[in-house]
Amino acid sequence: MVVFSILGTFIVAKRYYAVKERNKMKIIKASDYEQLSEKAAKITIELVKEKPDAVLGLATGGTPVLTYKLLVDYHRKLHMSFRDVKTINLDEYIGLPEDHPQSYHYFMYNKLFNHIDIRPENIHIPRGNARNLAEECIRYDEILEILHPIDLQLLGIGSNGHIGFNEPGTPFSKKTYITKLSTSTRKANERFFQEEETVPEYAITMGIASILKSKKILLLASGKSKAEAVKQLVLGEMDEQFPASALKQHDNVTILADNQALEELQKVKRI
Ligand code: PGA
């Protein structure tokens, strides 16, 4: 019995050690979605104060909504200026007009850009309704090169591990490209669309290679539906079937997650 428990402790300790050795990602805990958003907004604001012409890589989806609202509050109430900030978004659906309420153009203007003093020419979002999508991918990569490096890239994470719209199986070497959305991603995003609408099948997304060129990456995860993905991100191996695992190659990644999103990880790892 004693032998087994000593052996067990050794195996567990060794596994923790191995994880610590391999994993440079920093984890910031938040009690809930509100606190997570406050911390994300604060990290962004501190960067912009220090570097008023910072390049921000921005994400869409449910997770950053409150973060953007708080940035708007900083602008309105504390006169924080975003005048010289440059932004570059991760992705956009193919085939939705820019004024469609579910397009990521609409989302970004509605949640953030219309309410701060950023200059329109400093805003970059891939055009999912470009006539020539291959050319649009090239244009976006050129913008990325001009803006390089992104000072802070905000990311969400899909429950299947996607970052941007880089779905499982995407080579980590990809730059901007047209991707077919997985069934689980389309299902997860149905909640944003009207009943009679269908979630687009394709999207244009910044590739993983471009994401990895960012100076700092801040991945936001909130809620139980992200708990397995967060656990896999922290404890799993690098694997193209789990796109977020590419972040293990980067030396400045922070996972900012709330208690619910950390639930599964905390069952097996003290953080
Ligand atoms: P969510 O999406 O913020 O709506 O959960 C994140 C993502 O799919 O990247």
Short mmCIF file of N, CA, C and O in Angstrom, two decimals, residues 81-155:
data_model
loop_
_atom_site.label_atom_id
_atom_site.label_comp_id
_atom_site.label_asym_id
_atom_site.label_seq_id
_atom_site.Cartn_x
_atom_site.Cartn_y
_atom_site.Cartn_z
N SER A 81 -7.22 57.92 -25.11
CA SER A 81 -7.28 58.07 -26.56
C SER A 81 -6.73 56.83 -27.30
O SER A 81 -5.72 56.26 -26.90
N PHE A 82 -7.43 56.49 -28.37
CA PHE A 82 -7.00 55.37 -29.23
C PHE A 82 -6.64 55.90 -30.62
O PHE A 82 -6.62 55.16 -31.59
N ARG A 83 -6.42 57.21 -30.69
CA ARG A 83 -6.23 57.89 -31.97
C ARG A 83 -5.16 57.24 -32.85
O ARG A 83 -5.34 57.07 -34.03
N ASP A 84 -4.05 56.88 -32.24
CA ASP A 84 -2.94 56.36 -33.06
C ASP A 84 -2.80 54.84 -33.01
O ASP A 84 -1.86 54.29 -33.59
N VAL A 85 -3.72 54.22 -32.31
CA VAL A 85 -3.70 52.75 -32.24
C VAL A 85 -4.03 52.18 -33.62
O VAL A 85 -4.82 52.75 -34.36
N LYS A 86 -3.40 51.06 -33.94
CA LYS A 86 -3.73 50.37 -35.19
C LYS A 86 -4.31 49.01 -34.81
O LYS A 86 -3.83 48.38 -33.85
N THR A 87 -5.32 48.59 -35.52
CA THR A 87 -5.91 47.29 -35.17
C THR A 87 -5.95 46.38 -36.39
O THR A 87 -6.09 46.84 -37.53
N ILE A 88 -5.83 45.11 -36.12
CA ILE A 88 -5.94 44.11 -37.18
C ILE A 88 -6.74 42.94 -36.61
O ILE A 88 -6.39 42.39 -35.57
N ASN A 89 -7.84 42.65 -37.28
CA ASN A 89 -8.72 41.58 -36.76
C ASN A 89 -8.33 40.22 -37.30
O ASN A 89 -7.70 40.10 -38.36
N LEU A 90 -8.74 39.21 -36.57
CA LEU A 90 -8.37 37.84 -36.93
C LEU A 90 -9.08 37.31 -38.16
O LEU A 90 -8.49 36.61 -38.98
N ASP A 91 -10.39 37.59 -38.25
CA ASP A 91 -11.15 36.81 -39.24
C ASP A 91 -12.47 37.47 -39.60
O ASP A 91 -12.89 38.45 -38.99
N GLU A 92 -13.11 36.90 -40.61
CA GLU A 92 -14.42 37.38 -41.06
C GLU A 92 -15.11 36.24 -41.80
O GLU A 92 -14.45 35.41 -42.44
N TYR A 93 -16.42 36.19 -41.69
CA TYR A 93 -17.18 35.21 -42.48
C TYR A 93 -17.11 35.55 -43.96
O TYR A 93 -17.02 36.72 -44.34
N ILE A 94 -17.18 34.51 -44.78
CA ILE A 94 -17.27 34.72 -46.23
C ILE A 94 -18.75 34.87 -46.60
O ILE A 94 -19.59 34.08 -46.16
N GLY A 95 -19.00 35.91 -47.39
CA GLY A 95 -20.33 36.03 -47.99
C GLY A 95 -21.31 36.90 -47.22
O GLY A 95 -22.42 37.13 -47.71
N LEU A 96 -20.95 37.39 -46.05
CA LEU A 96 -21.88 38.28 -45.36
C LEU A 96 -21.53 39.72 -45.73
O LEU A 96 -20.35 40.08 -45.69
N PRO A 97 -22.54 40.53 -46.06
CA PRO A 97 -22.22 41.94 -46.29
C PRO A 97 -21.67 42.57 -45.01
O PRO A 97 -21.98 42.09 -43.91
N GLU A 98 -20.85 43.60 -45.16
CA GLU A 98 -20.23 44.20 -43.96
C GLU A 98 -21.24 44.75 -42.98
O GLU A 98 -20.97 44.86 -41.78
N ASP A 99 -22.43 45.12 -43.49
CA ASP A 99 -23.43 45.67 -42.57
C ASP A 99 -24.38 44.60 -42.03
O ASP A 99 -25.37 44.90 -41.38
N HIS A 100 -24.08 43.34 -42.29
CA HIS A 100 -24.90 42.26 -41.71
C HIS A 100 -24.61 42.20 -40.20
O HIS A 100 -23.44 42.20 -39.79
N PRO A 101 -25.65 42.15 -39.37
CA PRO A 101 -25.40 42.19 -37.92
C PRO A 101 -24.48 41.08 -37.39
O PRO A 101 -23.93 41.22 -36.31
N GLN A 102 -24.31 40.00 -38.13
CA GLN A 102 -23.40 38.95 -37.66
C GLN A 102 -22.02 39.00 -38.32
O GLN A 102 -21.18 38.14 -38.05
N SER A 103 -21.83 39.99 -39.20
CA SER A 103 -20.48 40.07 -39.78
C SER A 103 -19.55 40.61 -38.71
O SER A 103 -19.97 41.31 -37.78
N TYR A 104 -18.30 40.26 -38.83
CA TYR A 104 -17.34 40.74 -37.83
C TYR A 104 -16.99 42.21 -38.04
O TYR A 104 -16.54 42.87 -37.11
N HIS A 105 -17.23 42.72 -39.27
CA HIS A 105 -17.13 44.17 -39.47
C HIS A 105 -18.16 44.87 -38.58
O HIS A 105 -17.83 45.77 -37.82
N TYR A 106 -19.38 44.42 -38.70
CA TYR A 106 -20.48 45.03 -37.93
C TYR A 106 -20.16 44.94 -36.43
O TYR A 106 -20.28 45.91 -35.69
N PHE A 107 -19.77 43.76 -36.01
CA PHE A 107 -19.45 43.52 -34.60
C PHE A 107 -18.43 44.53 -34.10
O PHE A 107 -18.61 45.19 -33.07
N MET A 108 -17.33 44.67 -34.83
CA MET A 108 -16.23 45.50 -34.34
C MET A 108 -16.60 46.98 -34.29
O MET A 108 -16.23 47.69 -33.35
N TYR A 109 -17.34 47.44 -35.33
CA TYR A 109 -17.73 48.86 -35.32
C TYR A 109 -18.76 49.11 -34.23
O TYR A 109 -18.72 50.11 -33.51
N ASN A 110 -19.69 48.16 -34.12
CA ASN A 110 -20.77 48.29 -33.17
C ASN A 110 -20.30 48.22 -31.71
O ASN A 110 -20.77 48.95 -30.84
N LYS A 111 -19.37 47.33 -31.44
CA LYS A 111 -18.91 47.13 -30.06
C LYS A 111 -17.78 48.07 -29.68
O LYS A 111 -17.60 48.36 -28.51
N LEU A 112 -16.97 48.49 -30.67
CA LEU A 112 -15.77 49.25 -30.30
C LEU A 112 -15.50 50.48 -31.17
O LEU A 112 -15.54 51.61 -30.67
N PHE A 113 -15.26 50.26 -32.44
CA PHE A 113 -14.70 51.35 -33.25
C PHE A 113 -15.58 52.59 -33.33
O PHE A 113 -15.08 53.72 -33.36
N ASN A 114 -16.91 52.40 -33.37
CA ASN A 114 -17.80 53.57 -33.47
C ASN A 114 -17.78 54.42 -32.20
O ASN A 114 -18.30 55.52 -32.20
N HIS A 115 -17.22 53.89 -31.13
CA HIS A 115 -17.33 54.58 -29.85
C HIS A 115 -16.00 55.09 -29.31
O HIS A 115 -15.93 55.57 -28.18
N ILE A 116 -14.93 54.92 -30.09
CA ILE A 116 -13.62 55.44 -29.66
C ILE A 116 -13.06 56.33 -30.78
O ILE A 116 -13.67 56.43 -31.85
N ASP A 117 -11.92 56.94 -30.52
CA ASP A 117 -11.42 57.92 -31.48
C ASP A 117 -10.37 57.35 -32.44
O ASP A 117 -9.57 58.10 -33.00
N ILE A 118 -10.37 56.04 -32.63
CA ILE A 118 -9.42 55.44 -33.57
C ILE A 118 -9.64 55.99 -34.98
O ILE A 118 -10.78 56.27 -35.36
N ARG A 119 -8.54 56.16 -35.73
CA ARG A 119 -8.70 56.67 -37.09
C ARG A 119 -9.13 55.53 -38.02
O ARG A 119 -8.53 54.45 -37.96
N PRO A 120 -10.14 55.78 -38.85
CA PRO A 120 -10.67 54.70 -39.71
C PRO A 120 -9.59 53.98 -40.52
O PRO A 120 -9.64 52.77 -40.71
N GLU A 121 -8.58 54.76 -40.96
CA GLU A 121 -7.55 54.12 -41.81
C GLU A 121 -6.65 53.18 -41.01
O GLU A 121 -5.87 52.42 -41.57
N ASN A 122 -6.76 53.22 -39.69
CA ASN A 122 -5.95 52.33 -38.85
C ASN A 122 -6.65 51.03 -38.49
O ASN A 122 -6.13 50.22 -37.72
N ILE A 123 -7.86 50.85 -39.04
CA ILE A 123 -8.65 49.65 -38.72
C ILE A 123 -8.52 48.65 -39.87
O ILE A 123 -8.71 49.01 -41.04
N HIS A 124 -8.21 47.42 -39.54
CA HIS A 124 -8.08 46.39 -40.59
C HIS A 124 -8.85 45.14 -40.21
O HIS A 124 -8.64 44.57 -39.14
N ILE A 125 -9.75 44.74 -41.11
CA ILE A 125 -10.53 43.51 -40.92
C ILE A 125 -10.55 42.83 -42.29
O ILE A 125 -10.72 43.51 -43.30
N PRO A 126 -10.33 41.51 -42.33
CA PRO A 126 -10.35 40.89 -43.67
C PRO A 126 -11.73 41.03 -44.31
O PRO A 126 -12.75 41.01 -43.62
N ARG A 127 -11.73 41.20 -45.63
CA ARG A 127 -13.01 41.40 -46.34
C ARG A 127 -13.54 40.07 -46.84
O ARG A 127 -13.05 39.52 -47.81
N GLY A 128 -14.55 39.60 -46.14
CA GLY A 128 -15.12 38.30 -46.48
C GLY A 128 -15.99 38.33 -47.72
O GLY A 128 -16.42 37.29 -48.21
N ASN A 129 -16.26 39.54 -48.21
CA ASN A 129 -17.08 39.63 -49.43
C ASN A 129 -16.27 40.21 -50.59
O ASN A 129 -16.84 40.72 -51.55
N ALA A 130 -14.93 40.13 -50.47
CA ALA A 130 -14.09 40.61 -51.58
C ALA A 130 -14.39 39.78 -52.82
O ALA A 130 -14.69 38.59 -52.72
N ARG A 131 -14.30 40.43 -53.99
CA ARG A 131 -14.61 39.69 -55.21
C ARG A 131 -13.58 38.59 -55.47
O ARG A 131 -13.91 37.50 -55.88
N ASN A 132 -12.34 38.92 -55.19
CA ASN A 132 -11.28 37.93 -55.38
C ASN A 132 -10.67 37.59 -54.01
O ASN A 132 -9.87 38.34 -53.47
N LEU A 133 -11.07 36.45 -53.50
CA LEU A 133 -10.67 36.12 -52.13
C LEU A 133 -9.18 35.76 -52.03
O LEU A 133 -8.55 36.01 -51.01
N ALA A 134 -8.65 35.18 -53.11
CA ALA A 134 -7.21 34.86 -53.09
C ALA A 134 -6.41 36.15 -52.97
O ALA A 134 -5.45 36.24 -52.20
N GLU A 135 -6.84 37.17 -53.72
CA GLU A 135 -6.14 38.46 -53.64
C GLU A 135 -6.33 39.10 -52.28
O GLU A 135 -5.44 39.76 -51.76
N GLU A 136 -7.49 38.90 -51.71
CA GLU A 136 -7.76 39.47 -50.38
C GLU A 136 -6.81 38.87 -49.33
O GLU A 136 -6.32 39.57 -48.45
N CYS A 137 -6.55 37.57 -49.46
CA CYS A 137 -5.61 36.92 -48.53
C CYS A 137 -4.23 37.54 -48.66
O CYS A 137 -3.56 37.83 -47.66
N ILE A 138 -3.82 37.79 -49.92
CA ILE A 138 -2.50 38.39 -50.15
C ILE A 138 -2.47 39.81 -49.58
O ILE A 138 -1.53 40.22 -48.90
N ARG A 139 -3.55 40.55 -49.85
CA ARG A 139 -3.63 41.94 -49.33
C ARG A 139 -3.52 41.93 -47.81
O ARG A 139 -2.78 42.73 -47.22
N TYR A 140 -4.18 40.99 -47.17
CA TYR A 140 -4.17 40.97 -45.70
C TYR A 140 -2.78 40.63 -45.17
O TYR A 140 -2.31 41.20 -44.20
N ASP A 141 -2.12 39.69 -45.84
CA ASP A 141 -0.75 39.36 -45.42
C ASP A 141 0.18 40.55 -45.59
O ASP A 141 1.10 40.75 -44.79
N GLU A 142 -0.07 41.35 -46.66
CA GLU A 142 0.77 42.54 -46.84
C GLU A 142 0.55 43.54 -45.71
O GLU A 142 1.49 44.14 -45.20
N ILE A 143 -0.71 43.68 -45.30
CA ILE A 143 -1.01 44.59 -44.17
C ILE A 143 -0.30 44.08 -42.92
O ILE A 143 0.31 44.85 -42.18
N LEU A 144 -0.37 42.77 -42.72
CA LEU A 144 0.30 42.19 -41.54
C LEU A 144 1.79 42.48 -41.56
O LEU A 144 2.39 42.78 -40.53
N GLU A 145 2.37 42.41 -42.75
CA GLU A 145 3.81 42.69 -42.84
C GLU A 145 4.11 44.14 -42.54
O GLU A 145 5.08 44.46 -41.85
N ILE A 146 3.25 45.03 -43.03
CA ILE A 146 3.46 46.47 -42.78
C ILE A 146 3.32 46.78 -41.30
O ILE A 146 4.09 47.53 -40.73
N LEU A 147 2.31 46.18 -40.68
CA LEU A 147 2.06 46.49 -39.27
C LEU A 147 3.00 45.76 -38.32
O LEU A 147 3.12 46.13 -37.16
N HIS A 148 3.64 44.73 -38.79
CA HIS A 148 4.46 43.86 -37.94
C HIS A 148 5.37 44.64 -37.02
O HIS A 148 6.03 45.56 -37.47
N PRO A 149 5.49 44.32 -35.76
CA PRO A 149 4.78 43.21 -35.12
C PRO A 149 3.50 43.67 -34.43
O PRO A 149 3.38 44.82 -34.00
N ILE A 150 2.55 42.76 -34.31
CA ILE A 150 1.37 43.01 -33.49
C ILE A 150 1.88 43.05 -32.04
O ILE A 150 2.57 42.13 -31.60
N ASP A 151 1.59 44.13 -31.34
CA ASP A 151 2.09 44.23 -29.96
C ASP A 151 1.33 43.32 -29.01
O ASP A 151 1.91 42.72 -28.11
N LEU A 152 0.02 43.29 -29.20
CA LEU A 152 -0.81 42.44 -28.32
C LEU A 152 -1.90 41.79 -29.17
O LEU A 152 -2.71 42.49 -29.78
N GLN A 153 -1.90 40.48 -29.21
CA GLN A 153 -2.94 39.75 -29.95
C GLN A 153 -3.93 39.17 -28.96
O GLN A 153 -3.57 38.34 -28.12
N LEU A 154 -5.17 39.62 -29.03
CA LEU A 154 -6.23 39.02 -28.21
C LEU A 154 -6.76 37.81 -28.95
O LEU A 154 -7.01 37.87 -30.15
N LEU A 155 -6.97 36.73 -28.22
CA LEU A 155 -7.54 35.53 -28.83
C LEU A 155 -8.66 34.99 -27.94
O LEU A 155 -8.60 35.11 -26.72
#
